Short mmCIF file of C-alpha atoms and ligand atoms in Angstrom, two decimals:
data_model
loop_
_atom_site.label_atom_id
_atom_site.label_comp_id
_atom_site.label_asym_id
_atom_site.label_seq_id
_atom_site.Cartn_x
_atom_site.Cartn_y
_atom_site.Cartn_z
CA MET A 207 1.51 190.29 275.08
CA SER A 208 -1.87 190.37 273.37
CA ASP A 209 -4.77 192.74 273.79
CA GLY A 210 -6.41 190.18 276.02
CA ASP A 211 -3.85 190.78 278.73
CA ILE A 212 -5.05 194.33 279.12
CA VAL A 213 -8.75 194.19 278.41
CA ARG A 214 -9.90 191.40 280.67
CA PRO A 215 -13.45 190.17 281.04
CA ASP A 216 -13.75 191.35 284.64
CA ILE A 217 -13.64 195.04 283.76
CA VAL A 218 -16.51 196.96 285.24
CA GLY A 219 -17.62 200.37 284.06
CA ALA A 220 -18.03 202.06 280.74
CA ALA A 221 -14.88 202.56 278.73
CA PRO A 222 -15.11 205.66 276.58
CA GLN A 223 -15.68 204.75 272.95
CA PRO A 224 -13.37 206.42 270.46
CA ASP A 225 -15.21 208.66 268.06
CA GLY A 226 -13.94 211.07 265.44
CA PRO A 227 -10.64 210.47 263.63
CA VAL A 228 -8.43 208.15 265.63
CA SER A 229 -5.21 206.40 264.87
CA VAL A 230 -5.28 203.26 266.89
CA ILE A 231 -2.14 202.33 268.75
CA ASP A 232 -0.38 199.30 267.34
CA TYR A 233 -0.67 196.80 270.18
CA SER A 234 0.90 193.99 268.18
CA GLU A 235 4.26 195.63 268.80
CA ARG A 236 6.26 195.17 271.98
CA ILE A 237 6.14 198.93 272.39
CA PRO A 238 2.68 200.30 271.63
CA ASN A 239 3.06 203.32 269.41
CA ASN A 240 1.54 205.52 266.76
CA VAL A 241 4.89 206.51 265.26
CA ASN A 242 5.25 203.61 262.82
CA LEU A 243 8.02 202.10 264.87
CA ALA A 244 7.78 198.88 262.87
CA THR A 245 9.11 200.68 259.80
CA ASP A 246 12.32 201.76 261.52
CA ARG A 247 14.06 198.59 262.62
CA LYS A 248 17.12 200.40 264.03
CA LEU A 249 15.07 202.66 266.26
CA GLN A 250 12.78 199.82 267.25
CA ARG A 251 15.76 197.69 268.31
CA ALA A 252 17.28 200.58 270.25
CA LEU A 253 14.03 201.14 272.16
CA GLU A 254 13.55 197.40 272.67
CA SER A 255 16.96 197.24 274.27
CA TRP A 256 16.11 200.20 276.53
CA GLN A 257 12.79 198.59 277.55
CA PRO A 258 14.25 195.88 279.88
CA ARG A 259 16.33 198.53 281.61
CA PHE A 260 13.20 200.60 282.10
CA LEU A 261 11.42 197.55 283.57
CA ASP A 262 14.39 196.87 285.88
CA TRP A 263 14.24 200.48 287.01
CA TRP A 264 10.46 200.18 287.55
CA SER A 265 10.83 197.09 289.70
CA ALA A 266 13.75 198.55 291.70
CA LEU A 267 12.51 202.13 292.15
CA GLY A 268 8.84 202.12 291.12
CA PRO A 269 5.95 201.44 293.53
CA SER A 270 7.15 199.15 296.33
CA LEU A 271 3.75 197.84 297.48
CA PRO A 272 3.10 194.40 295.95
CA THR A 273 -0.29 194.24 294.20
CA ARG A 274 -2.12 191.77 291.98
CA ASP A 275 -3.74 194.27 289.69
CA VAL A 276 -4.89 197.86 289.54
CA TYR A 277 -7.80 199.47 287.70
CA LEU A 278 -5.88 201.68 285.30
CA ARG A 279 -6.31 203.86 282.28
CA THR A 280 -4.10 203.05 279.30
CA ALA A 281 -3.72 205.24 276.23
CA VAL A 282 -4.98 203.38 273.16
CA ALA A 283 -5.80 206.02 270.58
CA ILE A 284 -5.05 209.58 269.62
CA GLY A 285 -8.53 210.93 268.90
CA ARG A 286 -9.97 214.01 270.54
CA ASP A 287 -12.39 211.81 272.48
CA GLY A 288 -12.07 208.32 273.79
CA TRP A 289 -8.32 207.87 273.79
CA ALA A 290 -8.02 205.51 276.76
CA SER A 291 -9.12 202.05 277.81
CA TRP A 292 -9.79 201.09 281.43
CA ALA A 293 -9.02 197.68 282.88
CA ARG A 294 -7.55 195.81 285.79
CA VAL A 295 -3.87 195.51 284.91
CA PRO A 296 -0.96 193.91 286.77
CA MET A 297 1.15 197.04 287.04
CA GLU A 298 4.36 195.53 285.70
CA GLN A 299 2.39 194.60 282.55
CA TYR A 300 1.22 198.16 281.92
CA ARG A 301 1.65 199.01 278.24
CA TRP A 302 3.97 202.02 278.31
CA GLY A 303 3.93 203.34 274.79
CA ILE A 304 4.83 206.20 272.50
CA PHE A 305 1.98 208.43 271.45
CA LEU A 306 2.16 211.74 269.64
CA SER A 307 -0.83 213.92 268.90
CA GLU A 308 -1.65 214.11 265.22
CA ARG A 309 -2.06 217.18 263.10
CA ALA A 310 -4.53 217.62 260.29
CA GLU A 311 -2.53 220.53 258.86
CA PRO A 312 1.20 221.30 258.80
CA ARG A 313 1.95 223.65 261.68
CA HIS A 314 3.81 226.94 261.51
CA ILE A 315 6.16 228.23 264.18
CA ALA A 316 4.27 230.86 266.15
CA PHE A 317 7.10 232.87 267.76
CA GLY A 318 10.74 233.89 267.76
CA GLN A 319 13.03 234.49 264.82
CA HIS A 320 11.57 231.58 262.82
CA LYS A 321 7.99 232.79 263.25
CA GLY A 322 5.88 231.84 260.26
CA GLU A 323 8.22 229.05 259.05
CA LEU A 324 6.94 225.48 258.85
CA ALA A 325 7.56 223.61 262.10
CA TRP A 326 10.64 221.35 261.93
CA THR A 327 10.25 217.61 261.61
CA GLU A 328 13.96 217.10 262.26
CA VAL A 329 16.26 218.71 264.82
CA PRO A 330 17.87 221.86 263.41
CA GLY A 331 21.64 221.42 263.75
CA GLU A 332 22.22 224.85 265.32
CA TYR A 333 19.78 224.14 268.18
CA ARG A 334 20.64 220.53 268.77
CA SER A 335 22.24 220.86 272.20
CA GLU A 336 19.59 223.29 273.56
CA LEU A 337 16.77 221.04 272.41
CA ARG A 338 18.44 217.98 273.85
CA ARG A 339 18.91 219.81 277.15
CA LEU A 340 15.21 220.76 277.34
CA ILE A 341 14.13 217.20 276.58
CA VAL A 342 16.57 215.75 279.12
CA VAL A 343 15.41 218.16 281.88
CA GLN A 344 11.78 217.32 281.14
CA GLY A 345 12.54 213.58 280.95
CA ASP A 346 14.50 213.63 284.21
CA THR A 347 11.51 214.83 286.24
CA GLU A 348 9.25 211.96 285.19
CA PRO A 349 11.05 208.97 286.76
CA ALA A 350 12.14 211.24 289.62
CA SER A 351 8.55 211.69 290.77
CA VAL A 352 7.92 207.92 290.65
CA GLU A 353 11.00 207.40 292.82
CA GLN A 354 9.84 210.07 295.27
CA GLN A 355 6.45 208.38 295.62
CA ARG A 356 7.78 204.84 295.75
CA HIS A 357 6.71 203.91 299.28
CA LEU A 358 3.44 205.80 299.54
CA GLY A 359 1.39 202.72 298.68
CA ALA A 360 2.19 201.31 302.12
CA THR A 361 0.11 204.03 303.81
CA ALA A 362 -2.66 204.73 301.29
CA PRO A 363 -5.77 206.33 302.83
CA SER A 364 -8.06 204.22 300.56
CA LEU A 365 -8.05 201.95 297.52
CA TYR A 366 -9.42 204.86 295.50
CA ASP A 367 -6.40 206.99 296.41
CA LEU A 368 -4.00 204.09 295.96
CA ARG A 369 -5.28 203.63 292.41
CA ASN A 370 -4.85 207.32 291.70
CA LEU A 371 -1.26 207.19 292.96
CA PHE A 372 -0.50 204.23 290.69
CA GLN A 373 -2.22 205.89 287.73
CA VAL A 374 -0.03 208.93 288.18
CA ASN A 375 3.04 206.68 288.52
CA VAL A 376 2.44 204.62 285.36
CA GLU A 377 1.73 207.76 283.37
CA GLU A 378 4.90 209.46 284.61
CA GLY A 379 6.63 206.27 283.42
CA ARG A 380 4.99 206.75 280.03
CA HIS A 381 6.13 210.37 279.95
CA LEU A 382 9.66 209.12 280.45
CA TRP A 383 9.10 206.88 277.42
CA ALA A 384 7.91 209.91 275.49
CA MET A 385 11.16 211.79 276.11
CA VAL A 386 13.30 208.69 275.56
CA TYR A 387 11.64 208.19 272.19
CA LEU A 388 12.60 211.73 271.16
CA LEU A 389 16.18 211.19 272.34
CA HIS A 390 16.54 207.87 270.51
CA ALA A 391 14.75 208.92 267.34
CA TYR A 392 16.30 212.35 266.83
CA PHE A 393 19.61 212.61 268.70
CA GLY A 394 21.60 209.54 267.68
CA ARG A 395 24.32 208.22 269.96
CA ASP A 396 24.30 211.11 272.45
CA GLY A 397 20.51 210.82 272.69
CA ARG A 398 20.87 207.13 273.57
CA GLU A 399 23.46 207.99 276.21
CA GLU A 400 21.16 210.61 277.72
CA ALA A 401 18.36 208.01 277.80
CA GLU A 402 20.64 205.72 279.82
CA GLN A 403 21.44 208.55 282.23
CA LEU A 404 17.73 209.15 282.83
CA LEU A 405 17.64 205.75 284.53
CA ARG A 406 20.98 206.23 286.31
CA ARG A 407 20.26 209.49 288.13
CA HIS A 408 18.03 208.91 291.14
CA SER A 409 15.97 211.23 293.28
CA GLY A 410 17.97 212.35 296.30
CA HIS A 411 21.05 210.29 295.35
CA PRO A 412 24.13 211.96 296.89
CA ASP A 413 26.34 211.41 293.82
CA SER A 414 23.84 211.22 291.02
CA PRO A 415 20.78 213.29 291.91
CA ARG A 416 17.92 214.37 289.65
CA ILE A 417 18.55 217.63 287.77
CA LEU A 418 15.99 219.98 289.33
CA GLY A 419 15.84 220.73 293.06
CA ALA A 420 12.23 219.79 293.89
CA PHE A 421 12.76 216.32 292.46
CA ASN A 422 15.36 215.44 295.08
CA GLU A 423 13.05 216.17 298.01
CA GLU A 424 11.31 213.32 299.77
CA THR A 425 7.57 212.88 299.37
CA THR A 426 7.20 211.92 303.01
CA ASP A 427 3.48 211.22 303.26
CA TRP A 428 0.14 211.56 301.47
CA LEU A 429 -0.38 215.21 302.38
CA SER A 430 2.96 215.82 300.71
CA PHE A 431 1.83 213.74 297.72
CA PHE A 432 -1.34 215.78 297.25
CA MET A 433 0.63 219.03 297.58
CA PHE A 434 3.19 217.69 295.09
CA THR A 435 0.52 216.74 292.55
CA TYR A 436 -1.10 220.14 293.04
CA PHE A 437 1.97 222.39 292.95
CA THR A 438 4.78 220.44 291.26
CA ASP A 439 2.73 218.57 288.66
CA ARG A 440 1.21 221.95 287.87
CA ASP A 441 4.68 223.26 286.99
CA GLY A 442 4.75 220.23 284.66
CA LYS A 443 1.50 221.35 283.08
CA TYR A 444 2.87 224.85 282.44
CA GLN A 445 6.28 223.68 281.17
CA LEU A 446 4.62 221.14 278.85
CA GLY A 447 2.34 223.94 277.66
CA THR A 448 5.39 225.96 276.57
CA LEU A 449 7.06 222.94 274.94
CA LYS A 450 3.82 222.19 273.10
CA GLU A 451 4.45 225.49 271.27
CA SER A 452 7.92 224.30 270.19
CA GLY A 453 9.05 224.69 266.59
CA PHE A 454 10.35 221.11 266.83
CA ASP A 455 7.13 219.40 265.87
CA PRO A 456 7.75 215.93 267.41
CA LEU A 457 8.34 217.61 270.80
CA SER A 458 5.23 219.73 270.37
CA ARG A 459 3.05 216.75 269.47
CA THR A 460 4.47 214.64 272.29
CA CYS A 461 3.78 217.32 274.89
CA GLU A 462 0.29 217.91 273.59
CA PHE A 463 -0.58 214.28 274.23
CA MET A 464 1.13 214.28 277.64
CA LEU A 465 -1.00 217.25 278.70
CA ARG A 466 -4.08 215.15 278.23
CA GLU A 467 -2.85 212.65 280.83
CA GLU A 468 -1.64 215.49 283.04
CA ALA A 469 -5.24 216.68 283.59
CA HIS A 470 -5.87 213.68 285.86
CA HIS A 471 -2.72 214.45 287.84
CA MET A 472 -4.05 217.98 288.43
CA PHE A 473 -7.34 216.45 289.54
CA VAL A 474 -5.57 214.20 292.06
CA GLY A 475 -3.80 217.20 293.61
CA THR A 476 -6.72 219.63 293.62
CA THR A 477 -9.27 217.19 294.99
CA GLY A 478 -6.76 215.49 297.29
CA VAL A 479 -5.94 218.71 299.16
CA GLN A 480 -9.60 219.72 299.02
CA ARG A 481 -10.69 216.50 300.72
CA VAL A 482 -8.08 216.98 303.46
CA VAL A 483 -9.24 220.57 304.02
CA GLN A 484 -12.88 219.46 303.99
CA ARG A 485 -12.24 216.97 306.79
CA THR A 486 -10.13 219.46 308.75
CA ALA A 487 -12.84 222.11 308.40
CA ALA A 488 -15.57 219.73 309.57
CA VAL A 489 -13.56 218.61 312.62
CA MET A 490 -12.58 222.19 313.50
CA ALA A 491 -16.19 223.36 313.22
CA ALA A 492 -17.34 220.51 315.41
CA HIS A 493 -14.85 221.48 318.11
CA GLY A 494 -15.35 225.23 318.40
CA GLY A 495 -12.92 226.22 315.66
CA THR A 496 -9.81 224.88 317.41
CA ASP A 497 -6.74 224.06 315.30
CA ASP A 498 -5.65 221.38 317.76
CA ILE A 499 -7.40 218.49 316.06
CA TRP A 500 -4.73 215.78 316.04
CA ALA A 501 -6.66 213.90 318.70
CA TYR A 502 -9.65 213.66 316.35
CA GLY A 503 -7.61 212.05 313.62
CA ALA A 504 -7.45 215.15 311.39
CA ILE A 505 -4.63 217.42 310.23
CA PRO A 506 -4.53 220.94 311.72
CA LEU A 507 -5.01 223.74 309.21
CA SER A 508 -1.74 225.32 310.35
CA VAL A 509 0.12 222.15 309.32
CA ILE A 510 -1.67 222.04 305.96
CA GLN A 511 -0.54 225.66 305.46
CA LYS A 512 3.07 224.71 306.27
CA TYR A 513 3.06 221.87 303.74
CA LEU A 514 1.54 224.24 301.19
CA ASN A 515 4.27 226.83 301.89
CA GLN A 516 6.97 224.29 301.32
CA HIS A 517 5.64 222.72 298.13
CA TYR A 518 4.72 226.07 296.62
CA SER A 519 8.14 227.62 297.23
CA LEU A 520 9.98 224.54 295.93
CA SER A 521 7.78 224.54 292.84
CA LEU A 522 8.42 228.24 292.15
CA ASP A 523 12.12 227.35 291.97
CA LEU A 524 11.32 225.03 289.07
CA PHE A 525 10.67 228.03 286.82
CA GLY A 526 14.36 229.05 286.98
CA SER A 527 15.53 232.64 287.46
CA GLU A 528 13.19 235.53 286.75
CA THR A 529 15.86 236.88 284.42
CA SER A 530 17.28 234.18 282.19
CA SER A 531 19.31 234.37 279.02
CA ASN A 532 18.54 230.66 278.51
CA ALA A 533 14.82 231.44 278.39
CA ALA A 534 15.44 234.28 275.91
CA ALA A 535 17.55 232.01 273.70
CA TYR A 536 14.97 229.18 273.77
CA PHE A 537 12.22 231.59 272.76
CA THR A 538 14.13 233.39 270.02
CA ALA A 539 15.22 230.06 268.55
CA GLY A 540 11.61 228.83 268.49
CA LEU A 541 12.28 225.96 270.91
CA LYS A 542 10.10 226.94 273.87
CA GLY A 543 7.19 229.37 273.61
CA ARG A 544 4.98 231.06 276.15
CA TRP A 545 1.86 229.66 277.78
CA MET A 546 -0.98 230.06 275.23
CA GLU A 547 1.45 231.63 272.77
CA THR A 548 -0.97 231.81 269.87
CA ARG A 549 -3.61 233.58 271.95
CA ARG A 550 -1.29 236.43 272.93
CA HIS A 551 -1.82 239.80 271.28
CA ASP A 552 1.72 240.94 270.58
CA ASP A 553 4.35 240.46 267.87
CA HIS A 554 5.52 237.03 269.27
CA VAL A 555 9.10 238.13 268.73
CA LEU A 556 9.45 240.49 271.71
CA THR A 557 12.68 242.16 270.60
CA ASP A 558 11.33 245.61 271.56
CA ALA A 559 9.28 244.64 274.61
CA THR A 560 10.24 245.14 278.23
CA ALA A 561 9.07 243.60 281.51
CA GLN A 562 9.42 244.18 285.25
CA VAL A 563 11.28 241.62 287.32
CA PRO A 564 11.77 241.65 291.10
CA LEU A 565 14.98 242.98 292.55
CA VAL A 566 16.13 242.77 296.15
CA VAL A 567 18.35 245.68 297.20
CA ASP A 568 19.79 246.10 300.68
CA ASP A 569 16.62 246.11 302.72
CA ALA A 570 13.85 246.39 300.14
CA ILE A 571 12.13 244.39 297.43
CA THR A 572 11.71 246.53 294.34
CA SER A 573 11.68 245.80 290.64
CA ARG A 574 13.65 246.66 287.56
CA THR A 575 12.94 246.83 283.87
CA VAL A 576 14.55 244.23 281.61
CA PRO A 577 14.05 243.07 278.02
CA ALA A 578 10.85 240.96 278.01
CA LEU A 579 12.75 238.17 276.29
CA THR A 580 14.89 237.64 279.37
CA ALA A 581 11.84 237.68 281.70
CA LEU A 582 10.03 234.71 280.15
CA ASN A 583 10.53 232.40 283.12
CA LEU A 584 8.69 234.98 285.22
CA ASP A 585 6.00 235.33 282.57
CA LEU A 586 5.30 231.59 282.87
CA ARG A 587 5.56 231.67 286.65
CA ASP A 588 2.96 234.44 286.79
CA GLU A 589 0.54 232.29 284.79
CA TYR A 590 1.22 229.42 287.16
CA VAL A 591 0.67 231.55 290.29
CA ALA A 592 -2.71 232.73 288.94
CA ASP A 593 -3.67 229.09 288.41
CA CYS A 594 -2.51 228.13 291.93
CA GLU A 595 -4.76 230.86 293.33
CA ARG A 596 -7.76 229.19 291.72
CA GLY A 597 -7.10 226.02 293.75
CA LEU A 598 -6.75 228.06 296.92
CA ARG A 599 -10.18 229.55 296.33
CA LYS A 600 -11.68 226.05 296.09
CA TRP A 601 -9.99 224.92 299.27
CA ASN A 602 -10.97 228.08 301.12
CA SER A 603 -14.58 227.62 300.10
CA GLU A 604 -14.51 224.39 302.17
CA LEU A 605 -13.47 226.45 305.20
CA GLU A 606 -16.14 229.07 304.50
CA LYS A 607 -18.82 226.40 304.06
CA ALA A 608 -17.93 225.07 307.52
CA GLY A 609 -18.41 228.59 308.92
CA LEU A 610 -14.72 229.13 309.71
CA GLU A 611 -12.89 232.42 309.35
CA GLN A 612 -9.42 230.96 308.79
CA LEU A 613 -8.12 230.83 305.21
CA LEU A 614 -5.21 229.23 303.41
CA VAL A 615 -2.90 231.67 301.63
CA LEU A 616 -0.15 231.48 299.02
CA PRO A 617 3.16 232.73 300.41
CA HIS A 618 4.95 235.73 298.90
CA PRO A 619 7.00 234.51 295.88
CA GLY A 620 10.19 235.45 297.73
CA PHE A 621 9.51 233.09 300.63
CA ASN A 622 11.96 230.19 301.03
CA ARG A 623 13.50 230.44 297.59
CA ALA A 624 16.73 228.87 296.36
CA VAL A 625 16.64 230.05 292.73
CA GLY A 626 16.43 233.54 291.23
CA ALA A 627 16.18 237.07 292.61
CA PHE A 628 15.09 236.00 296.09
CA ALA A 629 17.65 233.21 296.59
CA GLY A 630 19.79 233.74 299.67
CA ARG A 631 17.36 236.34 301.07
CA TYR A 632 15.25 235.87 304.14
CA ILE A 633 11.69 236.80 303.26
CA SER A 634 8.65 236.12 305.41
CA LEU A 635 5.40 234.54 304.22
CA SER A 636 3.92 238.00 303.77
CA GLY A 637 6.94 239.36 301.89
CA ASP A 638 8.98 241.18 304.55
CA LEU A 639 12.76 241.08 304.23
CA LEU A 640 14.07 239.87 307.57
CA PRO A 641 17.47 239.45 309.19
CA GLU A 642 18.54 235.81 308.90
CA THR A 643 18.23 235.18 312.65
CA ASP A 644 14.65 236.48 312.73
CA TRP A 645 13.70 234.37 309.75
CA ARG A 646 15.23 231.25 311.25
CA SER A 647 13.53 231.76 314.56
CA SER A 648 10.15 231.99 312.79
CA ALA A 649 10.75 229.18 310.29
CA ASP A 650 9.16 226.49 312.49
CA GLY A 651 5.87 228.36 312.17
CA TRP A 652 6.14 228.48 308.39
CA LEU A 653 7.57 225.16 307.25
CA PRO A 654 6.81 221.61 308.43
CA THR A 655 8.96 220.66 311.41
CA ALA A 656 10.18 217.13 312.13
CA SER A 657 7.49 216.92 314.79
CA ASP A 658 4.73 218.03 312.33
CA ARG A 659 5.89 215.37 309.89
CA ALA A 660 5.99 212.73 312.61
CA ARG A 661 2.42 213.58 313.66
CA VAL A 662 1.20 213.51 310.06
CA ALA A 663 3.03 210.19 309.59
CA GLY A 664 1.20 208.91 312.68
CA LEU A 665 -2.11 209.36 310.81
CA MET A 666 -0.85 207.56 307.71
CA VAL A 667 -2.33 204.14 308.37
CA PRO A 668 -3.24 202.05 305.32
CA HIS A 669 -6.92 201.55 304.45
CA TYR A 670 -7.19 198.71 301.97
CA GLU A 671 -10.84 197.67 302.44
CA PRO A 672 -13.05 198.80 299.54
CA GLY A 673 -14.98 201.92 300.56
CA ASP A 674 -12.90 202.45 303.70
CA PHE A 675 -11.21 205.87 304.10
CA ALA A 676 -8.67 207.27 306.56
CA THR A 677 -9.97 209.69 309.16
CA TRP A 678 -7.90 212.63 307.92
CA LEU A 679 -9.62 213.16 304.57
CA ALA A 680 -13.18 213.15 303.22
CA PRO A 681 -14.17 210.46 300.72
CA PRO A 682 -14.57 211.70 297.14
CA PRO A 683 -18.12 212.38 295.93
CA VAL A 684 -17.77 209.98 292.96
CA GLY A 685 -15.49 207.11 291.96
CA ILE A 686 -13.21 206.71 288.97
CA ASN A 687 -14.65 206.26 285.46
CA ASP A 688 -18.23 206.01 286.75
CA LEU A 689 -17.41 203.19 289.15
CA PRO A 690 -18.62 203.39 292.75
CA VAL A 691 -16.36 204.99 295.36
CA GLU A 692 -16.28 201.61 297.17
CA TYR A 693 -15.06 199.65 294.13
CA ASP A 694 -11.97 197.49 294.77
CA TYR A 695 -9.69 199.55 292.54
CA VAL A 696 -6.59 197.67 293.68
CA ARG A 697 -6.40 193.92 294.40
CA PHE A 698 -3.66 192.21 296.37
N1 BYC B 226 16.95 223.23 290.30
O1 BYC B 226 18.55 230.52 283.47
P1 BYC B 226 18.06 229.74 284.62
C1 BYC B 226 7.23 218.03 285.40
C2 BYC B 226 19.53 225.62 286.52
S1 BYC B 226 7.96 219.46 286.00
C3 BYC B 226 18.20 223.01 289.83
O2 BYC B 226 17.61 230.44 285.82
P2 BYC B 226 16.45 228.33 282.80
C4 BYC B 226 6.75 217.04 286.38
C5 BYC B 226 19.21 225.65 285.04
O3 BYC B 226 18.97 224.32 284.54
C6 BYC B 226 8.49 220.35 284.56
N2 BYC B 226 18.77 223.72 288.82
O4 BYC B 226 16.91 228.75 284.23
C7 BYC B 226 6.18 217.44 287.57
C8 BYC B 226 20.45 226.28 284.48
O5 BYC B 226 21.46 225.29 284.38
P3 BYC B 226 22.43 225.26 283.09
C9 BYC B 226 9.86 219.93 284.04
C10 BYC B 226 18.03 224.72 288.28
O6 BYC B 226 17.46 227.48 282.14
C11 BYC B 226 5.76 216.47 288.48
C12 BYC B 226 20.86 227.27 285.57
O7 BYC B 226 20.23 226.81 286.78
N3 BYC B 226 10.11 220.51 282.76
O8 BYC B 226 7.13 217.86 284.23
O9 BYC B 226 15.91 229.50 282.10
C13 BYC B 226 5.90 215.13 288.20
C14 BYC B 226 20.43 228.69 285.27
O10 BYC B 226 19.07 228.62 285.05
C15 BYC B 226 16.74 225.01 288.73
C16 BYC B 226 10.88 221.62 282.56
O11 BYC B 226 11.42 222.20 283.46
C17 BYC B 226 16.20 224.22 289.79
N4 BYC B 226 14.97 224.43 290.27
O12 BYC B 226 15.16 227.49 283.24
C18 BYC B 226 6.47 214.74 287.01
C19 BYC B 226 10.98 222.11 281.13
N5 BYC B 226 16.27 226.05 288.00
O13 BYC B 226 21.52 225.02 281.90
C20 BYC B 226 6.90 215.68 286.08
C21 BYC B 226 12.36 222.11 280.60
C22 BYC B 226 17.22 226.38 287.15
O14 BYC B 226 23.10 226.59 283.10
N6 BYC B 226 13.27 222.92 281.36
N7 BYC B 226 18.28 225.59 287.29
O15 BYC B 226 23.32 224.06 283.40
C23 BYC B 226 13.40 224.27 281.24
O16 BYC B 226 12.70 224.90 280.50
C24 BYC B 226 14.48 224.97 282.01
O17 BYC B 226 15.56 224.10 282.10
C25 BYC B 226 14.08 225.42 283.44
C26 BYC B 226 15.20 226.34 283.96
C27 BYC B 226 12.75 226.15 283.41
C28 BYC B 226 13.98 224.26 284.39
#
């Protein structure tokens, strides 16, 4: 396919112009890349033979809504500014490619026992299986989310939102490519086998599920999608942030570039929930503050809170146990750092440091002191929770602006957990340890019930006319890439 297939004359809107040092992606190749794929025939052939399987997977388990083309961003360069082009693209012709950030200077490992050594350009033999495991877990989440969101196009609240869904989907597909490249290029035969498995496991499959819990849950509707992109994609942001610190330089550079795309996914979640809350707040205010607003085509705040509770607790599970020897080993080996590792003011080795982790004993939640190295999953989770609180403040300001007293809250970290210190315990939203029967009898007030989901589903009616929006969310203030909100972002 030539450039002309992507950049068509009917593009509207300013595409950012690359400036500063850029290395332009080689679009003459079947697989766009900035890794000199053409010079490694063996690797190129391996990836070219994986490509049709990826496309088969995309057509079988990617977006199910048939479309003619979608106004999409495609990565075309690696510069600090202007790395993407915007065009109407038939989705199956999207150019999924392999892009790694570039470094002006050789990088040094910033933490662990190899601190100060030059970052590795090859996989160190002694860490091969741990590195492969990290890459496989990361890679597994990317196609999983596309599978989870497969049918959402059928009920999109607007063309603007439909485009955003598809943008997220194609970029998660590209993130799968990013991990598959690392597996093929650096892990030989077992890497190629893992790459095959990434297309064989499927979200929610009874025999061959995705690796991490949250990626086997259904994304039942658009409220769920916005919560997922807020809470679960945000775990992605934080995990990628720690892998960006990796001593294995190709992984670090890959994750750095992925984080750039991830910013839009965060935007979709933050603004998506915000627009739902904005509409809910306006309808509540117009009807004396009542929460019973189904009849007005809006989602009650109590139901938004239940969806939030569910997605937040599932996403906390993605950080693993608060105390983890895996996390300690990854850090000490220099494979996975901490969020903003280089900005931390400590020795970056942590052999003498300690940390507090939660502990549930009999009928109380307390804490205990452990080596800080083993508490790194909690360290990352704490950073994530602080970030989640920032979104809550934005959403709550919509309620305040409407003159309402109700607020959304983040549940206690022990609520509804399946992994770590709180797993198997029955903890209320506010952090009280309850007998199982009490917890179960309250659960319908905390988590979405089948009837809540059915009522939300009842509002999920597609809106495919340009500028038309569903009743249950406010339109965005501006469109995508300086285009008007009412632009026909998706054509059928
Ligand atoms: N579900 O020592 P532990 C994203 C397993 S999202 C099922 O507590 P560890 C995205 C664990 O694997 C980011 N199993 O945890 C978002 C281990 O098994 P093994 C994805 C779980 O290893 C939206 C055992 O339990 N990236 O990018 O310290 C859309 C004991 O584990 C779960 C990453 O996660 C769970 N929730 O940490 C698209 C980064 N939690 O090894 C994309 C790479 C734990 O004994 N992954 N287990 O068989 C990691 O860094 C780590 O694997 C984890 C777990 C943080 C996930």
